[in-house]
Short mmCIF file of N, CA and C in Angstrom, two decimals:
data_model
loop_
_atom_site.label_atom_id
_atom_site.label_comp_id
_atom_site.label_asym_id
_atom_site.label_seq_id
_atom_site.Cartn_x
_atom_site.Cartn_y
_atom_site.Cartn_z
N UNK A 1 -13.20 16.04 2.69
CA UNK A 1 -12.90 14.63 2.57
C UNK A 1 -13.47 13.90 3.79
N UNK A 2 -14.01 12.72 3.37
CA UNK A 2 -14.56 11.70 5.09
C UNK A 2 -13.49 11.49 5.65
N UNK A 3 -14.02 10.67 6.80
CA UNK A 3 -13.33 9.96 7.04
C UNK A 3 -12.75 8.51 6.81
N UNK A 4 -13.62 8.00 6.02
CA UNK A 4 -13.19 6.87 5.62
C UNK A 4 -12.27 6.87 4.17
N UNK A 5 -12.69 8.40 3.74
CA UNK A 5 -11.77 8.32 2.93
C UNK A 5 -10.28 8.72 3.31
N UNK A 6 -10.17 9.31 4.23
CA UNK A 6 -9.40 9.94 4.62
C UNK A 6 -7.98 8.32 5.30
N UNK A 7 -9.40 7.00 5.53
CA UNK A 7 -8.69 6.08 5.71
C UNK A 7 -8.17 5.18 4.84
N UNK A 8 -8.29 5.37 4.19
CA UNK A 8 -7.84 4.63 2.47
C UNK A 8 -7.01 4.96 2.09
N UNK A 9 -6.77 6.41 1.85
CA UNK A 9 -5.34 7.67 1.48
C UNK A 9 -4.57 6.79 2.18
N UNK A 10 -5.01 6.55 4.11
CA UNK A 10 -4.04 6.29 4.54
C UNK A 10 -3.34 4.80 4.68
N UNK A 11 -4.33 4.19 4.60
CA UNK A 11 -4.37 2.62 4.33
C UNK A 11 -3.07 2.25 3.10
N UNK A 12 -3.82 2.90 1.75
CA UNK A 12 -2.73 3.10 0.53
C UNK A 12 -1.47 3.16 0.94
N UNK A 13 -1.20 4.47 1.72
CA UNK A 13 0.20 4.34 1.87
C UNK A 13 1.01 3.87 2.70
N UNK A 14 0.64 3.27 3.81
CA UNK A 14 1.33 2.33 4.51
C UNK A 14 1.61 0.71 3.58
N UNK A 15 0.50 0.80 2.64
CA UNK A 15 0.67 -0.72 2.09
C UNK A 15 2.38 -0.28 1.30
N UNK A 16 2.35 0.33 0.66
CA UNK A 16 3.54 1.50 -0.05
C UNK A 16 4.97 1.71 1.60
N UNK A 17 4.37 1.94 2.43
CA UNK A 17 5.42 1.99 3.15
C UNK A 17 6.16 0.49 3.60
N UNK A 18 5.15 -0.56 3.79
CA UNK A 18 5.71 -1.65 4.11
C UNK A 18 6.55 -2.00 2.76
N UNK A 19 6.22 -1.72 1.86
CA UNK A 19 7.14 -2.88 0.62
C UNK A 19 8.54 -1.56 0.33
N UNK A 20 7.88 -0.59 0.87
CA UNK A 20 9.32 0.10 0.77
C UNK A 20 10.08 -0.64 1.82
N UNK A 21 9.99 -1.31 3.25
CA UNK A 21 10.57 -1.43 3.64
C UNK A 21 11.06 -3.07 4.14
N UNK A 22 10.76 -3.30 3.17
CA UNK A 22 11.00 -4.87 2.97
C UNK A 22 12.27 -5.17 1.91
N UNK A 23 12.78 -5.79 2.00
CA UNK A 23 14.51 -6.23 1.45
C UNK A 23 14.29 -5.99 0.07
N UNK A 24 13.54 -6.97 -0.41
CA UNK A 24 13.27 -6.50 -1.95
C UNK A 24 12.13 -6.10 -2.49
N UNK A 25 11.94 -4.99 -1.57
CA UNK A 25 10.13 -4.08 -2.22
C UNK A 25 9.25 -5.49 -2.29
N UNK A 26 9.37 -6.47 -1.84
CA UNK A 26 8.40 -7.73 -1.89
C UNK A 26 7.62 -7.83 -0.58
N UNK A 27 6.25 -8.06 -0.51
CA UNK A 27 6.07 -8.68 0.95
C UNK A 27 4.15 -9.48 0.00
N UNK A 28 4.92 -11.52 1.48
CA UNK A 28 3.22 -11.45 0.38
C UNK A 28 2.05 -11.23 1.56
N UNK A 29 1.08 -11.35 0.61
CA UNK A 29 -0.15 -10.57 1.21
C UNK A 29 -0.58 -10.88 2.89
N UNK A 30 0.17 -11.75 3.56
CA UNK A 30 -0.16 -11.51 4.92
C UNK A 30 0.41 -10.78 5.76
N UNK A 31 1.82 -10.69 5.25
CA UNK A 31 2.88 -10.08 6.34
C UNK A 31 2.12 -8.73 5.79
N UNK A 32 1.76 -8.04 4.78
CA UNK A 32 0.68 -7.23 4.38
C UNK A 32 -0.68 -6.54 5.38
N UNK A 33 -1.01 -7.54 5.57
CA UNK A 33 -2.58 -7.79 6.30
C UNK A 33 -2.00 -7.24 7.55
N UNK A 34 -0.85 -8.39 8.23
CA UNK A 34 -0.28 -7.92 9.74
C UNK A 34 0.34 -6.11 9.81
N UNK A 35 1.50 -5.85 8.61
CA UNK A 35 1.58 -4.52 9.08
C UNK A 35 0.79 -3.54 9.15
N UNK A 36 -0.44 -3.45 8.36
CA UNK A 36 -1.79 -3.10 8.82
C UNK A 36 -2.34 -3.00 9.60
N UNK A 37 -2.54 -4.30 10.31
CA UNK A 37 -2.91 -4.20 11.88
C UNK A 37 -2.26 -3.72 12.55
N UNK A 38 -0.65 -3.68 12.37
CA UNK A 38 0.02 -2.94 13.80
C UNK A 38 -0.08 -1.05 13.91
N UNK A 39 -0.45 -0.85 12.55
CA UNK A 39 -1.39 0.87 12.43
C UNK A 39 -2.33 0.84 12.79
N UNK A 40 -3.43 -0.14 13.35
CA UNK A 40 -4.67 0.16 13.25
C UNK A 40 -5.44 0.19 12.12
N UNK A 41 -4.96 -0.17 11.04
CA UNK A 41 -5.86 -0.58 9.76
C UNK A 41 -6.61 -1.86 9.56
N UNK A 42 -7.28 -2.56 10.87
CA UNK A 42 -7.49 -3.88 10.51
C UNK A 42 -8.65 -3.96 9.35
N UNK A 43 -8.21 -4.78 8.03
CA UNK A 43 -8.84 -4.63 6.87
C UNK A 43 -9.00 -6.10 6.70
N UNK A 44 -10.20 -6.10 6.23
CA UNK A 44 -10.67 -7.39 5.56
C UNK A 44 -9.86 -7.72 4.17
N UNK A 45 -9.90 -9.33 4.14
CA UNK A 45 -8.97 -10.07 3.17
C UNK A 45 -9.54 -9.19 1.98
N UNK A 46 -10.92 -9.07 1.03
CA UNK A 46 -11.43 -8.54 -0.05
C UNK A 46 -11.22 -7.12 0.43
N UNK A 47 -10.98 -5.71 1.51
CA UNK A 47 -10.29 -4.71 1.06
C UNK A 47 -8.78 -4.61 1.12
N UNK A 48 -8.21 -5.12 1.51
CA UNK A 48 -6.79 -5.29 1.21
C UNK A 48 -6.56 -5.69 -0.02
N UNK A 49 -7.34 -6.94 -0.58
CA UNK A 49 -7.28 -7.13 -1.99
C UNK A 49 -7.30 -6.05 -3.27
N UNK A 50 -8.53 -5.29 -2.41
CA UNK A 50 -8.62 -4.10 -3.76
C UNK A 50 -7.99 -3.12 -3.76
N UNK A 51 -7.64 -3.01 -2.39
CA UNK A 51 -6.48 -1.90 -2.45
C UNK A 51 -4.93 -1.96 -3.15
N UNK A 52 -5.20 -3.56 -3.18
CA UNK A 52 -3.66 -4.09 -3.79
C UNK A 52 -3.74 -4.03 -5.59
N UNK A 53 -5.03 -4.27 -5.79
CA UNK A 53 -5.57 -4.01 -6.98
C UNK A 53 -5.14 -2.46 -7.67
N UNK A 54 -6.00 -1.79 -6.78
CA UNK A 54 -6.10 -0.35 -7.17
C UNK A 54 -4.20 0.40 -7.33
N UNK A 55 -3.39 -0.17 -6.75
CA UNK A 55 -2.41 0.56 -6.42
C UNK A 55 -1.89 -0.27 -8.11
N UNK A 56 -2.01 -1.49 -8.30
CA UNK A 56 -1.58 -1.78 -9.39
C UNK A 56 -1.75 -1.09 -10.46
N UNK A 57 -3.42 -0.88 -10.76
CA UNK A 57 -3.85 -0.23 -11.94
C UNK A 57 -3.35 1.53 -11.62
N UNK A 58 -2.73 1.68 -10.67
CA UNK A 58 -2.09 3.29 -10.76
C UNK A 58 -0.42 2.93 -11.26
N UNK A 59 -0.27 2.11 -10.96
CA UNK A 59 1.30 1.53 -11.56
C UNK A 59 2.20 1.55 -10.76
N UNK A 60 1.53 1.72 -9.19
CA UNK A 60 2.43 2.01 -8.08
C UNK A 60 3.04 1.12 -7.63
N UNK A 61 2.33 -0.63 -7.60
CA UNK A 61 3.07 -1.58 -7.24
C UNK A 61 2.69 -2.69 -8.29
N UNK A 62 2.82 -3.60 -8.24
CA UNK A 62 2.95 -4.60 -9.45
C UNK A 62 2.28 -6.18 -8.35
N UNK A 63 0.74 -6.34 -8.31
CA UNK A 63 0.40 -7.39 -7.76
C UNK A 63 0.02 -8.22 -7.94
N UNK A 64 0.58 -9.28 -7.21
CA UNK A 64 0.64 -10.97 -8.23
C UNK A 64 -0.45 -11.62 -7.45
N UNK A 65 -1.37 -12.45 -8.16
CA UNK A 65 -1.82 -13.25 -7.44
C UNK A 65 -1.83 -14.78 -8.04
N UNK A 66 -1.12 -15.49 -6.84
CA UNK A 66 -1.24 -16.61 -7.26
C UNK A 66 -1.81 -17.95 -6.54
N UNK A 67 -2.18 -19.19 -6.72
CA UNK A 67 -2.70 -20.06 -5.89
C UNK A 67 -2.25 -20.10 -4.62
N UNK A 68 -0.67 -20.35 -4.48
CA UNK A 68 -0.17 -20.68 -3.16
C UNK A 68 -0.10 -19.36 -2.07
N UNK A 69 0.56 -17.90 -3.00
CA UNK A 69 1.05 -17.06 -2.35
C UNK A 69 0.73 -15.51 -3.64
N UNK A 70 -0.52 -15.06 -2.60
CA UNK A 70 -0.22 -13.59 -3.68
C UNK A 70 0.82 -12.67 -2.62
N UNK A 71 1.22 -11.50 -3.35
CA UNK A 71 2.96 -10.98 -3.00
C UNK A 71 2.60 -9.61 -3.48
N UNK A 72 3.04 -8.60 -3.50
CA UNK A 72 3.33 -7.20 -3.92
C UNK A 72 4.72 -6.73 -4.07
N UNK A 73 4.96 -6.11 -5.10
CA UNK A 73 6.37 -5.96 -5.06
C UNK A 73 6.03 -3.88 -5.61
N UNK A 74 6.94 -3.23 -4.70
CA UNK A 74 7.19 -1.83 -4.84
C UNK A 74 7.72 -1.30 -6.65
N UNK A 75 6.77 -0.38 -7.33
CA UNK A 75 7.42 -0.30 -8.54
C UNK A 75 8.06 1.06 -8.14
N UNK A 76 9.06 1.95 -9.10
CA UNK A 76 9.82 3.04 -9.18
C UNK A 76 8.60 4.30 -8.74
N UNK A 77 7.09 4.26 -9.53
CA UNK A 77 6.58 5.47 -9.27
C UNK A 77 5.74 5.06 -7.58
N UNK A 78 5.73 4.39 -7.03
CA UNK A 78 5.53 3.80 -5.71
C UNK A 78 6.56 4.49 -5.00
N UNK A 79 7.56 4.18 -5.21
CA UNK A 79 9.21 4.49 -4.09
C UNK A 79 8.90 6.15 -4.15
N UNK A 80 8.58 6.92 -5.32
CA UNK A 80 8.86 7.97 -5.55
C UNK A 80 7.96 8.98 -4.21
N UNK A 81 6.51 8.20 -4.22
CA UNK A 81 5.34 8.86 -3.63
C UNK A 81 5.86 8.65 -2.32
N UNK A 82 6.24 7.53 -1.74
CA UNK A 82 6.42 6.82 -0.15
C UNK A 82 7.30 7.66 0.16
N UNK A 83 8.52 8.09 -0.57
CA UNK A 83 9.68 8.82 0.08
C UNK A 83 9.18 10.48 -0.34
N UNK A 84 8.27 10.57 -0.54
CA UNK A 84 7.49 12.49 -0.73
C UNK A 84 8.17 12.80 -2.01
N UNK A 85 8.82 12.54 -2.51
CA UNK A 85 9.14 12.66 -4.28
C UNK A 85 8.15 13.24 -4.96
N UNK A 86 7.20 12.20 -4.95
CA UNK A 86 5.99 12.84 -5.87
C UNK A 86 5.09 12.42 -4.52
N UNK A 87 3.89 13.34 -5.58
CA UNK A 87 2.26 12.83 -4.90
C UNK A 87 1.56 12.02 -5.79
N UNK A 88 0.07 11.30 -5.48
CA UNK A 88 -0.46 10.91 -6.15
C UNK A 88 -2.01 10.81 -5.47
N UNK A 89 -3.51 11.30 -6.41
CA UNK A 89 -4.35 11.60 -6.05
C UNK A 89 -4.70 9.76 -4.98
N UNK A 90 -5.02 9.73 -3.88
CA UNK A 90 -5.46 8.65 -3.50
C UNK A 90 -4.63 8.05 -2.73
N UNK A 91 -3.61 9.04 -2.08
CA UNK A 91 -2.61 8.20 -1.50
C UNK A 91 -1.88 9.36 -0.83
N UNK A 92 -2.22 9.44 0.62
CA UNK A 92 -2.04 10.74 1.46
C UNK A 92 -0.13 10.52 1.21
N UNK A 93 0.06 11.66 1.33
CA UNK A 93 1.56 12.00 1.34
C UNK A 93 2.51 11.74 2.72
N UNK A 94 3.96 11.38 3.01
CA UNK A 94 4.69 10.99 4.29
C UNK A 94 4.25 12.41 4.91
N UNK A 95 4.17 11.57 6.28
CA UNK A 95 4.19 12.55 7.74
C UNK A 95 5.53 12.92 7.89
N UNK A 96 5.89 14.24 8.35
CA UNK A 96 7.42 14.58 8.69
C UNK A 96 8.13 13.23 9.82
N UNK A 97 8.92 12.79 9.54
CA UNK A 97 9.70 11.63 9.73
C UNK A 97 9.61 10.25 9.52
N UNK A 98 8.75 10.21 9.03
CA UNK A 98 7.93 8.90 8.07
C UNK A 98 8.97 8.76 7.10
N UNK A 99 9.67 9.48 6.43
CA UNK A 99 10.51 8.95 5.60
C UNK A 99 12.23 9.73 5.66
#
């Protein structure tokens, strides 16, 4: 595996860790962008986008986009992967105390 892929796995699941840890699995796309940066993921607005994309079309989170405010909200097979429940190809698994 690269490394850049290796940064995407990881990218994926921090986006997955923040809405796990947001009040109601909600966060919109900047507070997004920022917990990113505080890992060291600084990602451009169009890859954050597709990553928010991609996690949708896996059914992991449910992403809205709208004029004022696009948002992400955590679905059930999302919670499952973030807390090591399940795996899923494209989305590195929790580090021991990560969850």
């Amino acid at each position: 595996m690269t490394y850049a892929e290796e940064l995407q796995r990881d990218r994926r699941f921090l986006i997955l860790l923040a809405l796990q840890k947001a009040a109601d699995y909600r966060l919109p796309f900047r507070l997004l962008q920022s917990f990113l940066d505080s890992f060291g993921q600084k990602v451009s607005t169009d890859i954050l986008t597709g990553e928010l994309q991609w996690l949708d079309e896996q059914g992991l989170i449910k992403y809205t986009e709208e004029a004022e405010v696009n948002s992400a909200v955590l679905r059930t097979r999302g919670i499952d992967i973030v807390s090591g429940r399940a795996t899923y190809p494209g989305v590195r698994k929790p580090l021991l105390g990560e969850i």
